[in-house]
Amino acid sequence: MNLAEKILAAHCEKKAVTPGEFINVQTDLILSNDITAPIAIKEFRKIGVKKVFDPKKIVMVADHFVPNKDITSAEQVKLMRDFAYEQGIMYYDVGQMGIEHCLLPEKGLVLPGDVIIGADSHTCTYGAVGAFATGMGSTDIAAAMATGDIWMKVPPIIKFIYHGKLGKWVGGKDLILYTIGQIGVDGALYAAMEFTGEAIDNLPMDGRFTMANMAIEAGGKAGIFHVDQNTLDYVKLRAKRPYKVYEPDANAEYAQVIEYDISKMEPQVSLPHLPSNAKPVSKLGKIEIDQSVIGSCTNGRISDLRIAAEILKGKKVHPKVRCIVIPGTQQIYLDAMHEGLIEIFINAGAVVSTPTCGPCLGGYMGILAGGEKAISTTNRNFVGRMGSTKSEVYLANPAVAAASAITGRISSPEEIK
Amino acid sequence: MLKGKVHQYGANVDTDAIIPARYLNISEAELLTKHCMEDIDLDFVKRVKPGDIIVADTNFGCGSSREHAPLAIKTSGISCVIAKSFARIFFRNAINIGLPLLESEAAVDGISNGNMVEVDLEKGIIKNLTTGKQFTAKPYPEFMSQLVKTGGLIEYTRQRVASNKSNRFYERRS
Ligand code: SF4
């Protein structure tokens, strides 16, 4: 069995599972947020149990529209907050919250060998620590909050092997944009993606979170990494409960094995309106931008902010560009402050927001007008994703987003001297 | 038997197209439905009649996990969606809330916008009444059809909890 199958088998009390099989898995953590929790709570009330199965395994995070942008979003969070206190579950509100997929790993709530489900499609992010994590809907989460388990179909696993060493400005974002560009937005539909190879062994945890995060953008059910010393160093400082490291069998079977040599890879940019429209940054021609967003659950971590600051240091954001920097969590915000990054951003003419999803989903804090273009470190560039249906979003890594903020057009970090 | 007029779309219709994120500060189905498909088909809500059918190419419903998407479609009066393939989370959500989905490449290729189509869910038979052609959809796996028959995941879980007399199904793992 491969890694994902090992974890799933252990969570449904079976010796082995095979792709295509329907199983009932026990969950280690169940997540929802200010968009998906309200529906989940309404559905939970219909099941006929008063209490959730285990308050210590359920977490809710207010992150999409907080501090609340309007009355209706305030009502949604209130509904979630009331439920969270009533049930005694883990709950993160303004002041403690961060973007859920940055926050939960940081808090040590997602650990190797876990099965994690979340009413948010980017729940797949936690595959970076060697967990099986997958996004579902609110109704799934309602049922799981009642019983602790959920139905699942064991996915086929596609193994990706990345050969070579990453270039200076190339990171997890570029690997995943390139991969989605190669296989398409439904290239891994119903499948789980396992990321391996020399480039992955050398990829820091933040880059792994970025890659696992975007497995869903290829249609994937999960993205998963093997646990190595990097992972253990990351989780051992944070874990407050025991966890188990599973190893794939040497003869594990995969639905497909795809190999890439990435030694000559440039930073990638995905053109509107699909993450699969990936191109090397040098092949884009002149594309002027109105906004640069550096943040989100994909690239709102401290190493992302360090890269952006390295480029913006002593430079000015182009007068026609709004550069918006959003640290993923309070801790990341604090670290960025201690390291002097916030000052670099402000001196460059960028704004720094408290943690929120904000513009990533066109919520608030940087909505685009018709005809405007943004370069963004987020994960989706669908029509209207960041505002007007006539606006455009280009996806890139934080180095490209920072460089473009300075030049006013989509630029390689190499251009900034 | 479902019967209605076809609203046709292309590949990769994402959940931001089905219900834009700017409306996700609400969760009431009736309010959400007013904005269904708004960003790719402004008149959809005005045109759609109870029973109508959405027909789309591959990867319908890709993107976010928002259940608001199948909910908005269902509440708009759409009786079922026929596509070449569905995004995974959208598929779960639709089954869980009782919006029938049918997968058939041949049907999608053999149906045009505005055609009248009749669907026999039980048998998985799709009939294009405008052209007289008939297609068969992939049957649901057994577990899923059981879920659909029971009336969705919440009713399934309600019965499961009621028969077990508690929601403790397992010894705690850790
Ligand atoms: S940052 Fe964007 S993609 Fe991530 S959870 Fe928030 S809205 Fe979703």
Coordinates of C-alpha atoms and ligand atoms in Angstrom, one line a residue:
Chain A
M1 CA 0.0 0.0 0.0
N2 CA 1.1 3.6 -0.6
L3 CA 1.1 6.2 2.1
A4 CA -2.5 7.5 1.6
E5 CA -3.8 3.9 1.6
K6 CA -1.9 3.1 4.7
I7 CA -3.4 6.0 6.6
L8 CA -7.0 5.3 5.3
A9 CA -6.8 1.6 6.2
A10 CA -5.7 2.4 9.7
H11 CA -8.6 4.8 10.1
C12 CA -11.3 2.3 9.0
E13 CA -10.0 -0.7 11.0
K14 CA -9.0 -2.6 7.8
K15 CA -5.8 -4.4 6.9
A16 CA -5.9 -3.0 3.4
V17 CA -7.9 -0.7 1.2
T18 CA -7.9 -0.4 -2.6
P19 CA -8.8 2.5 -4.9
G20 CA -12.5 2.7 -5.7
E21 CA -13.5 1.1 -2.4
F22 CA -16.1 2.9 -0.3
I23 CA -15.0 3.1 3.3
N24 CA -16.2 4.8 6.5
V25 CA -13.2 6.6 8.0
Q26 CA -12.7 7.9 11.5
T27 CA -11.5 11.5 11.5
D28 CA -8.8 13.1 13.7
L29 CA -9.9 16.7 13.0
I30 CA -13.0 18.3 11.5
L31 CA -12.8 21.8 10.2
S32 CA -15.2 24.5 9.1
N33 CA -15.1 28.2 8.6
D34 CA -17.4 31.3 8.6
I35 CA -18.7 30.5 5.2
T36 CA -19.3 26.8 5.6
A37 CA -20.0 26.4 9.3
P38 CA -23.4 28.1 9.3
I39 CA -24.9 25.5 6.8
A40 CA -23.1 22.7 8.7
I41 CA -24.6 23.8 12.0
K42 CA -28.1 24.0 10.6
E43 CA -27.8 20.5 9.2
F44 CA -26.2 19.2 12.4
R45 CA -29.4 20.3 14.3
K46 CA -31.5 17.9 12.1
I47 CA -29.5 14.8 13.0
G48 CA -31.0 14.4 16.5
V49 CA -27.9 14.5 18.7
K50 CA -27.4 17.3 21.1
K51 CA -23.6 17.1 21.4
V52 CA -20.8 16.8 18.9
F53 CA -19.0 13.4 19.1
D54 CA -15.8 14.9 20.5
P55 CA -15.3 18.6 21.0
K56 CA -11.5 18.2 21.0
K57 CA -11.6 17.0 17.4
I58 CA -13.6 19.8 15.9
V59 CA -12.3 23.2 15.0
M60 CA -14.0 26.3 13.6
V61 CA -12.1 29.3 12.2
A62 CA -13.5 32.8 11.4
D63 CA -11.2 33.8 8.5
H64 CA -13.0 34.7 5.3
F65 CA -14.7 38.0 6.2
V66 CA -13.3 39.0 9.6
P67 CA -13.1 41.4 11.3
N68 CA -16.6 41.3 9.8
K69 CA -17.0 43.3 6.6
D70 CA -20.8 43.7 6.8
I71 CA -23.9 42.8 8.8
T72 CA -24.7 39.5 7.0
S73 CA -21.1 38.2 7.6
A74 CA -21.3 39.3 11.2
E75 CA -24.5 37.2 11.6
Q76 CA -22.8 34.2 10.1
V77 CA -19.9 34.4 12.5
K78 CA -22.2 35.0 15.4
L79 CA -24.1 31.8 14.5
M80 CA -20.7 29.9 14.4
R81 CA -19.4 31.5 17.6
D82 CA -22.6 30.7 19.6
F83 CA -22.4 27.1 18.4
A84 CA -18.7 26.8 19.2
Y85 CA -19.2 28.0 22.8
E86 CA -22.3 25.9 23.3
Q87 CA -20.4 22.8 22.2
G88 CA -17.0 23.6 23.7
I89 CA -15.2 23.0 20.5
M90 CA -11.9 24.6 19.4
Y91 CA -12.7 28.1 18.0
Y92 CA -10.5 30.8 16.6
D93 CA -11.9 34.3 16.4
V94 CA -10.5 37.8 15.7
G95 CA -7.3 38.2 17.7
Q96 CA -6.4 34.5 17.6
M97 CA -7.5 33.6 14.2
G98 CA -5.5 33.3 11.0
I99 CA -6.3 31.9 7.6
E100 CA -7.3 28.3 8.6
H101 CA -4.8 26.5 6.5
C102 CA -1.9 28.6 7.8
L103 CA -3.3 28.5 11.4
L104 CA -4.0 24.8 12.0
P105 CA -0.5 23.5 11.1
E106 CA 1.1 26.3 13.2
K107 CA -1.0 25.4 16.2
G108 CA 0.0 21.7 15.9
L109 CA -3.6 20.6 15.2
V110 CA -2.8 18.7 12.1
L111 CA -0.2 15.9 12.4
P112 CA 1.4 13.1 10.4
G113 CA -0.9 10.1 9.9
D114 CA -4.1 12.0 10.6
V115 CA -7.3 11.9 8.6
I116 CA -8.6 15.4 8.4
I117 CA -11.7 16.6 6.7
G118 CA -12.7 20.2 6.3
A119 CA -15.6 22.1 4.8
D120 CA -13.1 24.0 2.7
S121 CA -11.6 22.8 -0.5
H122 CA -8.0 23.7 0.5
T123 CA -8.1 21.4 3.5
C124 CA -5.8 19.3 1.3
T125 CA -3.0 21.7 2.5
Y126 CA -2.3 19.4 5.5
G127 CA -1.0 16.7 3.3
A128 CA 2.3 18.6 3.7
V129 CA 2.7 17.1 7.2
G130 CA 2.0 13.6 5.9
A131 CA -1.7 13.6 6.8
F132 CA -4.6 12.5 4.6
A133 CA -6.6 15.7 4.4
T134 CA -9.5 16.4 2.1
G135 CA -12.1 19.1 1.5
M136 CA -15.8 18.3 1.6
G137 CA -19.1 20.1 1.9
S138 CA -21.0 21.5 4.9
T139 CA -23.4 18.5 5.1
D140 CA -20.5 16.1 5.3
I141 CA -19.0 18.1 8.2
A142 CA -22.4 18.2 9.9
A143 CA -22.6 14.4 9.8
A144 CA -19.0 13.9 10.9
M145 CA -19.5 16.3 13.8
A146 CA -22.2 14.0 15.0
T147 CA -20.5 10.6 14.5
G148 CA -16.8 11.3 14.0
D149 CA -16.7 9.3 10.8
I150 CA -17.5 10.0 7.2
W151 CA -17.9 8.0 4.0
M152 CA -15.1 8.2 1.5
K153 CA -14.1 6.5 -1.7
V154 CA -10.5 5.4 -1.7
P155 CA -8.8 7.5 -4.4
P156 CA -6.2 6.2 -6.9
I157 CA -2.9 7.8 -6.2
I158 CA -0.7 9.6 -8.8
K159 CA 2.9 9.8 -7.8
F160 CA 4.8 12.9 -8.9
I161 CA 8.7 12.8 -8.9
Y162 CA 10.5 16.1 -9.2
H163 CA 14.2 15.7 -10.3
G164 CA 16.8 18.4 -10.0
K165 CA 17.5 21.4 -7.8
L166 CA 15.2 24.5 -7.6
G167 CA 16.5 27.8 -8.9
K168 CA 16.8 30.9 -6.6
W169 CA 13.4 32.4 -7.2
V170 CA 11.6 29.1 -7.8
G171 CA 9.6 27.4 -5.1
G172 CA 6.6 25.2 -4.2
K173 CA 4.2 27.6 -6.0
D174 CA 6.1 27.2 -9.3
L175 CA 6.3 23.4 -9.0
I176 CA 2.5 23.2 -8.5
L177 CA 1.5 25.7 -11.1
Y178 CA 3.8 23.9 -13.6
T179 CA 2.2 20.6 -12.6
I180 CA -1.3 21.8 -13.0
G181 CA -0.3 23.4 -16.3
Q182 CA 0.9 20.0 -17.5
I183 CA -2.0 17.8 -16.3
G184 CA -4.9 20.3 -16.4
V185 CA -7.5 21.5 -13.8
D186 CA -9.1 18.0 -13.9
G187 CA -5.8 16.1 -14.4
A188 CA -6.0 14.5 -10.9
L189 CA -9.9 14.4 -10.7
Y190 CA -10.9 12.0 -7.9
A191 CA -7.2 11.1 -7.4
A192 CA -4.7 11.9 -4.6
M193 CA -1.4 13.4 -5.6
E194 CA 1.8 12.2 -3.9
F195 CA 4.8 14.6 -4.2
T196 CA 8.3 13.1 -4.1
G197 CA 11.8 13.5 -5.5
E198 CA 15.0 15.3 -5.0
A199 CA 13.4 18.8 -5.3
I200 CA 10.8 17.9 -2.7
D201 CA 13.3 16.5 -0.3
N202 CA 15.0 19.9 -0.4
L203 CA 11.7 21.9 -0.2
P204 CA 11.1 23.6 3.1
M205 CA 7.7 23.0 4.9
D206 CA 6.2 26.3 3.7
G207 CA 6.8 25.3 0.1
R208 CA 5.2 21.9 0.8
F209 CA 2.1 23.6 2.3
T210 CA 1.9 25.7 -0.9
M211 CA 2.0 22.6 -3.1
A212 CA -0.5 20.4 -1.1
N213 CA -2.8 23.5 -0.9
M214 CA -3.2 23.5 -4.7
A215 CA -3.8 19.8 -5.3
I216 CA -7.5 20.7 -5.5
E217 CA -6.7 23.0 -8.4
A218 CA -5.9 19.9 -10.4
G219 CA -9.1 18.3 -9.2
G220 CA -7.2 16.2 -6.6
K221 CA -8.8 14.8 -3.5
A222 CA -5.6 15.2 -1.5
G223 CA -2.0 16.1 -1.9
I224 CA 0.4 14.2 0.3
F225 CA 4.1 14.2 1.3
H226 CA 6.2 11.6 3.0
V227 CA 7.3 12.5 6.5
D228 CA 11.0 13.3 6.7
Q229 CA 13.3 15.2 9.1
N230 CA 11.8 18.5 7.9
T231 CA 8.3 17.4 8.8
L232 CA 9.4 16.0 12.2
D233 CA 11.3 19.2 13.1
Y234 CA 8.2 21.2 12.2
V235 CA 5.6 19.1 14.1
K236 CA 7.6 18.2 17.2
L237 CA 7.6 21.8 18.4
R238 CA 3.9 22.0 18.0
A239 CA 2.2 18.7 18.6
K240 CA 0.2 18.3 21.7
R241 CA -1.1 14.8 21.1
P242 CA 0.6 11.6 19.9
Y243 CA 0.8 10.9 16.1
K244 CA 1.9 8.1 14.0
V245 CA 4.2 8.1 11.0
Y246 CA 3.2 5.7 8.2
E247 CA 5.7 4.5 5.6
P248 CA 4.6 3.4 2.2
D249 CA 5.5 -0.2 1.2
A250 CA 8.5 -0.5 -1.0
N251 CA 6.3 -2.2 -3.6
A252 CA 3.4 0.2 -3.3
E253 CA 1.3 0.6 -6.4
Y254 CA 0.3 3.8 -8.0
A255 CA -2.3 4.6 -10.6
Q256 CA 0.3 6.7 -12.5
V257 CA 3.8 7.9 -12.0
I258 CA 4.7 11.3 -13.5
E259 CA 8.3 12.6 -13.5
Y260 CA 9.6 16.2 -14.2
D261 CA 13.1 17.6 -14.4
I262 CA 12.8 21.0 -12.8
S263 CA 16.4 22.1 -12.8
K264 CA 15.8 24.7 -15.5
M265 CA 12.4 25.8 -14.3
E266 CA 11.6 29.5 -14.3
P267 CA 9.0 31.1 -12.0
Q268 CA 5.6 30.2 -13.4
V269 CA 2.6 32.5 -13.9
S270 CA -1.0 31.2 -14.5
L271 CA -2.9 33.4 -16.8
P272 CA -6.6 34.1 -16.4
H273 CA -9.0 32.3 -16.0
L274 CA -7.7 28.9 -15.0
P275 CA -4.8 27.8 -12.7
S276 CA -3.7 25.5 -15.6
N277 CA -2.8 28.3 -17.9
A278 CA 0.8 28.3 -16.5
K279 CA 3.7 29.9 -18.4
P280 CA 7.3 30.7 -17.6
V281 CA 7.4 34.4 -16.5
S282 CA 9.8 35.3 -19.3
K283 CA 7.3 34.2 -21.9
L284 CA 4.5 36.6 -20.9
G285 CA 5.2 39.8 -22.8
K286 CA 4.2 43.1 -21.3
I287 CA 1.2 42.8 -18.9
E288 CA 0.6 45.9 -16.8
I289 CA -1.0 45.3 -13.4
D290 CA -3.2 47.4 -11.0
Q291 CA -2.7 45.3 -7.9
S292 CA -0.4 42.9 -6.3
V293 CA -1.6 40.6 -3.5
I294 CA 0.9 38.8 -1.3
G295 CA -0.9 36.5 1.1
S296 CA -3.5 33.7 1.4
C297 CA -3.4 30.1 2.5
T298 CA -1.2 29.3 -0.5
N299 CA 1.6 31.9 0.1
G300 CA 0.9 33.9 3.3
R301 CA 3.5 32.2 5.4
I302 CA 6.7 33.7 6.9
S303 CA 9.1 32.5 4.2
D304 CA 6.7 34.0 1.6
L305 CA 6.9 37.3 3.3
R306 CA 10.7 37.1 3.6
I307 CA 11.0 36.5 -0.1
A308 CA 8.7 39.5 -0.9
A309 CA 10.6 41.7 1.5
E310 CA 13.9 40.7 0.1
I311 CA 12.7 42.1 -3.3
L312 CA 10.9 45.2 -1.9
K313 CA 13.6 46.3 0.5
G314 CA 14.7 49.8 -0.4
K315 CA 12.4 49.9 -3.4
K316 CA 9.1 51.6 -4.1
V317 CA 5.8 50.1 -5.3
H318 CA 4.9 51.5 -8.7
P319 CA 2.6 54.5 -8.2
K320 CA -0.1 52.9 -10.3
V321 CA -0.1 49.6 -8.3
R322 CA -1.8 48.8 -5.0
C323 CA 0.4 46.3 -3.2
I324 CA -1.5 44.4 -0.4
V325 CA 0.4 42.2 2.0
I326 CA -1.6 39.8 4.3
P327 CA 0.3 37.7 6.8
G328 CA -1.6 34.3 7.2
T329 CA -1.8 34.3 11.0
Q330 CA -1.2 36.5 14.0
Q331 CA 2.1 34.6 14.7
I332 CA 3.3 35.2 11.1
Y333 CA 2.4 38.9 11.5
L334 CA 4.4 39.1 14.7
D335 CA 7.4 37.3 13.3
A336 CA 7.3 39.6 10.2
M337 CA 7.3 42.5 12.6
H338 CA 10.2 41.2 14.6
E339 CA 12.2 40.6 11.5
G340 CA 11.6 44.1 10.2
L341 CA 9.6 42.9 7.2
I342 CA 6.5 45.0 8.0
E343 CA 8.6 48.1 8.0
I344 CA 10.1 47.2 4.6
F345 CA 6.6 46.7 3.2
I346 CA 5.3 50.0 4.5
N347 CA 8.4 51.9 3.4
A348 CA 8.0 50.5 -0.1
G349 CA 4.4 51.8 -0.2
A350 CA 2.6 48.5 0.4
V351 CA -0.3 48.1 2.9
V352 CA -0.2 45.3 5.5
S353 CA -3.5 43.8 6.7
T354 CA -4.4 41.7 9.7
P355 CA -4.9 38.0 8.7
T356 CA -7.9 37.4 6.5
C357 CA -8.9 35.6 3.3
G358 CA -10.1 39.0 2.1
P359 CA -9.3 39.6 -1.6
C360 CA -8.4 36.0 -2.4
L361 CA -12.1 35.2 -2.9
G362 CA -13.2 38.7 -3.8
G363 CA -14.6 39.1 -0.3
Y364 CA -13.2 42.6 0.6
M365 CA -9.8 44.3 1.2
G366 CA -8.8 44.7 -2.4
I367 CA -11.7 44.1 -4.8
L368 CA -10.9 44.7 -8.5
A369 CA -12.8 47.0 -10.8
G370 CA -13.8 46.0 -14.4
G371 CA -10.7 45.9 -16.7
E372 CA -8.2 45.7 -13.8
K373 CA -5.5 43.1 -13.6
A374 CA -3.9 41.7 -10.4
I375 CA -0.9 39.5 -9.9
S376 CA -1.6 37.4 -6.8
T377 CA 0.0 34.7 -4.7
T378 CA -3.4 33.1 -4.2
N379 CA -4.6 29.9 -5.8
R380 CA -7.5 30.6 -8.1
N381 CA -8.0 32.9 -11.0
F382 CA -11.5 32.1 -12.1
V383 CA -13.7 34.7 -13.7
G384 CA -14.7 37.3 -11.0
R385 CA -12.6 35.6 -8.3
M386 CA -11.2 38.9 -7.0
G387 CA -14.0 41.2 -8.0
S388 CA -15.5 42.3 -11.3
T389 CA -16.2 39.6 -13.8
K390 CA -14.2 41.8 -16.2
S391 CA -11.1 41.8 -14.0
E392 CA -8.2 39.4 -14.4
V393 CA -6.1 37.5 -11.9
Y394 CA -2.6 36.2 -12.6
L395 CA -1.2 33.6 -10.2
A396 CA 2.4 33.6 -9.2
N397 CA 4.9 33.1 -6.4
P398 CA 5.7 35.9 -3.9
A399 CA 8.9 36.9 -5.6
V400 CA 7.1 37.6 -8.9
A401 CA 4.3 39.4 -7.1
A402 CA 6.8 41.7 -5.3
A403 CA 8.9 42.3 -8.4
S404 CA 5.7 43.1 -10.4
A405 CA 4.5 45.5 -7.8
I406 CA 7.7 47.5 -8.3
T407 CA 7.8 47.6 -12.1
G408 CA 4.0 47.9 -12.6
R409 CA 4.0 44.9 -15.0
I410 CA 4.4 41.2 -14.5
S411 CA 8.1 40.8 -14.0
S412 CA 10.7 38.3 -13.1
P413 CA 12.5 38.9 -9.8
E414 CA 15.7 38.8 -11.9
E415 CA 14.7 42.3 -13.3
I416 CA 15.0 43.9 -9.8
K417 CA 18.5 44.9 -9.1
Chain B
M1 CA -39.4 11.2 -14.3
L2 CA -37.7 14.6 -14.7
K3 CA -38.5 16.8 -17.7
G4 CA -37.3 20.2 -18.7
K5 CA -35.5 22.6 -21.0
V6 CA -31.8 22.5 -21.3
H7 CA -29.4 25.3 -20.2
Q8 CA -26.0 24.4 -21.7
Y9 CA -22.5 25.3 -20.5
G10 CA -18.9 24.5 -21.4
A11 CA -16.1 22.8 -19.4
N12 CA -14.8 23.7 -16.0
V13 CA -17.8 25.7 -14.7
D14 CA -16.4 26.6 -11.3
T15 CA -18.3 27.3 -8.1
D16 CA -17.4 31.0 -8.3
A17 CA -19.4 31.0 -11.5
I18 CA -22.3 29.0 -10.0
I19 CA -22.5 31.3 -6.9
P20 CA -19.9 34.1 -6.7
A21 CA -18.0 34.4 -3.4
R22 CA -19.3 37.9 -2.8
Y23 CA -22.6 36.5 -1.9
L24 CA -21.2 33.9 0.6
N25 CA -22.0 36.2 3.5
I26 CA -25.5 34.7 3.2
S27 CA -26.4 31.1 3.6
E28 CA -30.2 31.1 2.9
A29 CA -30.9 29.1 -0.2
E30 CA -33.7 31.4 -1.5
L31 CA -31.4 34.5 -1.3
L32 CA -28.4 32.7 -2.8
T33 CA -30.5 31.4 -5.8
K34 CA -31.1 35.0 -7.0
H35 CA -27.4 35.1 -8.0
C36 CA -27.1 31.6 -9.4
M37 CA -24.8 31.4 -12.5
E38 CA -24.8 35.2 -12.5
D39 CA -21.1 35.7 -13.6
I40 CA -21.3 33.5 -16.7
D41 CA -25.0 33.7 -17.5
L42 CA -26.7 36.8 -16.2
D43 CA -30.2 35.8 -17.4
F44 CA -30.2 32.3 -16.1
V45 CA -32.3 33.1 -13.0
K46 CA -34.9 34.8 -15.2
R47 CA -35.0 32.0 -17.8
V48 CA -35.0 29.0 -15.6
K49 CA -38.3 27.1 -15.0
P50 CA -38.9 24.3 -12.5
G51 CA -37.8 21.0 -13.9
D52 CA -35.2 22.5 -16.2
I53 CA -31.9 20.7 -16.7
I54 CA -28.3 21.9 -16.8
V55 CA -26.0 20.2 -19.3
A56 CA -22.3 20.9 -19.2
D57 CA -19.0 19.5 -20.4
T58 CA -16.2 18.2 -18.1
N59 CA -15.3 19.0 -14.5
F60 CA -18.6 20.8 -13.6
G61 CA -18.5 22.4 -10.2
C62 CA -14.7 22.7 -9.8
G63 CA -13.2 25.0 -7.2
S64 CA -14.4 25.7 -3.7
S65 CA -16.2 23.3 -1.4
R66 CA -19.1 25.7 -1.0
E67 CA -22.4 23.7 -0.7
H68 CA -24.0 27.0 -1.6
A69 CA -23.4 26.0 -5.2
P70 CA -25.5 22.8 -5.6
L71 CA -28.0 24.4 -3.1
A72 CA -28.4 27.5 -5.4
I73 CA -28.9 25.3 -8.4
K74 CA -31.4 23.0 -6.7
T75 CA -33.4 25.9 -5.3
S76 CA -33.5 27.6 -8.7
G77 CA -35.7 24.8 -9.9
I78 CA -33.1 22.8 -11.8
S79 CA -34.1 19.1 -11.6
C80 CA -30.8 17.6 -12.4
V81 CA -27.4 18.3 -13.9
I82 CA -25.9 16.2 -16.8
A83 CA -22.2 16.5 -17.5
K84 CA -19.2 14.6 -18.9
S85 CA -17.6 14.7 -15.5
F86 CA -18.1 16.5 -12.1
A87 CA -15.6 17.9 -9.7
R88 CA -15.3 15.6 -6.7
I89 CA -16.5 17.9 -3.9
F90 CA -19.4 19.2 -6.0
F91 CA -20.4 15.6 -6.6
R92 CA -20.4 14.7 -2.9
N93 CA -22.3 17.9 -2.0
A94 CA -25.0 17.3 -4.6
I95 CA -25.6 13.7 -3.6
N96 CA -25.6 14.7 0.1
I97 CA -28.3 17.4 -0.5
G98 CA -30.3 15.5 -3.1
L99 CA -29.5 17.3 -6.4
P100 CA -29.3 14.4 -8.9
L101 CA -26.3 14.4 -11.2
L102 CA -25.8 12.2 -14.3
E103 CA -22.5 11.5 -16.0
S104 CA -22.7 10.8 -19.7
E105 CA -20.4 11.9 -22.5
A106 CA -22.7 10.8 -25.3
A107 CA -25.7 12.6 -23.8
V108 CA -23.7 15.9 -23.4
D109 CA -22.6 15.6 -27.1
G110 CA -26.1 14.8 -28.2
I111 CA -28.0 17.6 -26.5
S112 CA -28.1 21.3 -27.5
N113 CA -29.1 24.4 -25.6
G114 CA -32.8 24.7 -25.5
N115 CA -33.6 21.1 -26.2
M116 CA -36.3 19.4 -24.2
V117 CA -34.9 16.4 -22.2
E118 CA -36.5 13.7 -20.1
V119 CA -34.6 11.8 -17.5
D120 CA -35.5 8.5 -15.8
L121 CA -33.2 8.7 -12.7
E122 CA -34.0 5.2 -11.6
K123 CA -32.8 3.6 -14.9
G124 CA -30.3 6.3 -15.7
I125 CA -31.9 7.0 -19.1
I126 CA -31.7 10.4 -20.7
K127 CA -34.0 11.1 -23.6
N128 CA -33.6 14.1 -25.9
L129 CA -37.3 14.8 -26.7
T130 CA -36.3 17.4 -29.4
T131 CA -34.2 14.9 -31.4
G132 CA -35.6 11.6 -30.2
K133 CA -32.2 10.3 -29.3
Q134 CA -31.7 8.3 -26.1
F135 CA -28.6 7.9 -23.8
T136 CA -27.6 6.0 -20.7
A137 CA -25.8 7.5 -17.7
K138 CA -23.2 5.8 -15.6
P139 CA -25.1 4.2 -12.6
Y140 CA -24.2 5.4 -9.1
P141 CA -22.1 3.1 -7.0
E142 CA -24.3 1.1 -4.6
F143 CA -23.4 3.1 -1.5
M144 CA -24.3 6.4 -3.2
S145 CA -27.6 5.1 -4.5
Q146 CA -28.5 4.0 -1.0
L147 CA -27.6 7.4 0.3
V148 CA -29.8 9.0 -2.4
K149 CA -32.7 6.6 -1.7
T150 CA -32.5 7.4 2.1
G151 CA -32.9 11.1 1.3
G152 CA -29.4 12.3 1.6
L153 CA -26.6 12.2 4.2
I154 CA -28.4 14.0 7.0
E155 CA -31.3 11.6 7.0
Y156 CA -28.9 8.7 6.6
T157 CA -27.0 9.8 9.6
R158 CA -30.2 10.6 11.6
Q159 CA -31.3 7.0 11.1
R160 CA -27.9 5.6 11.9
V161 CA -27.6 7.6 15.1
A162 CA -31.2 6.7 16.1
S163 CA -30.6 2.9 15.6
N164 CA -27.3 3.1 17.6
K165 CA -28.9 5.1 20.4
S166 CA -25.8 7.2 20.6
N167 CA -23.2 8.9 18.5
R168 CA -20.3 6.9 19.9
F169 CA -19.4 4.5 17.1
Y170 CA -15.8 4.0 18.0
E171 CA -13.5 3.7 20.9
R172 CA -11.4 6.9 20.9
R173 CA -8.4 6.4 18.7
S174 CA -5.9 8.4 20.7
Ligands
SF4_1 S1 -7.1 32.3 1.5 FE1 -8.4 32.0 -0.3 S2 -8.3 29.9 -0.9 FE2 -7.4 30.1 1.2 S3 -9.1 29.6 2.6 FE3 -9.1 31.8 2.3 S4 -10.5 32.1 0.5 FE4 -10.0 30.0 0.5

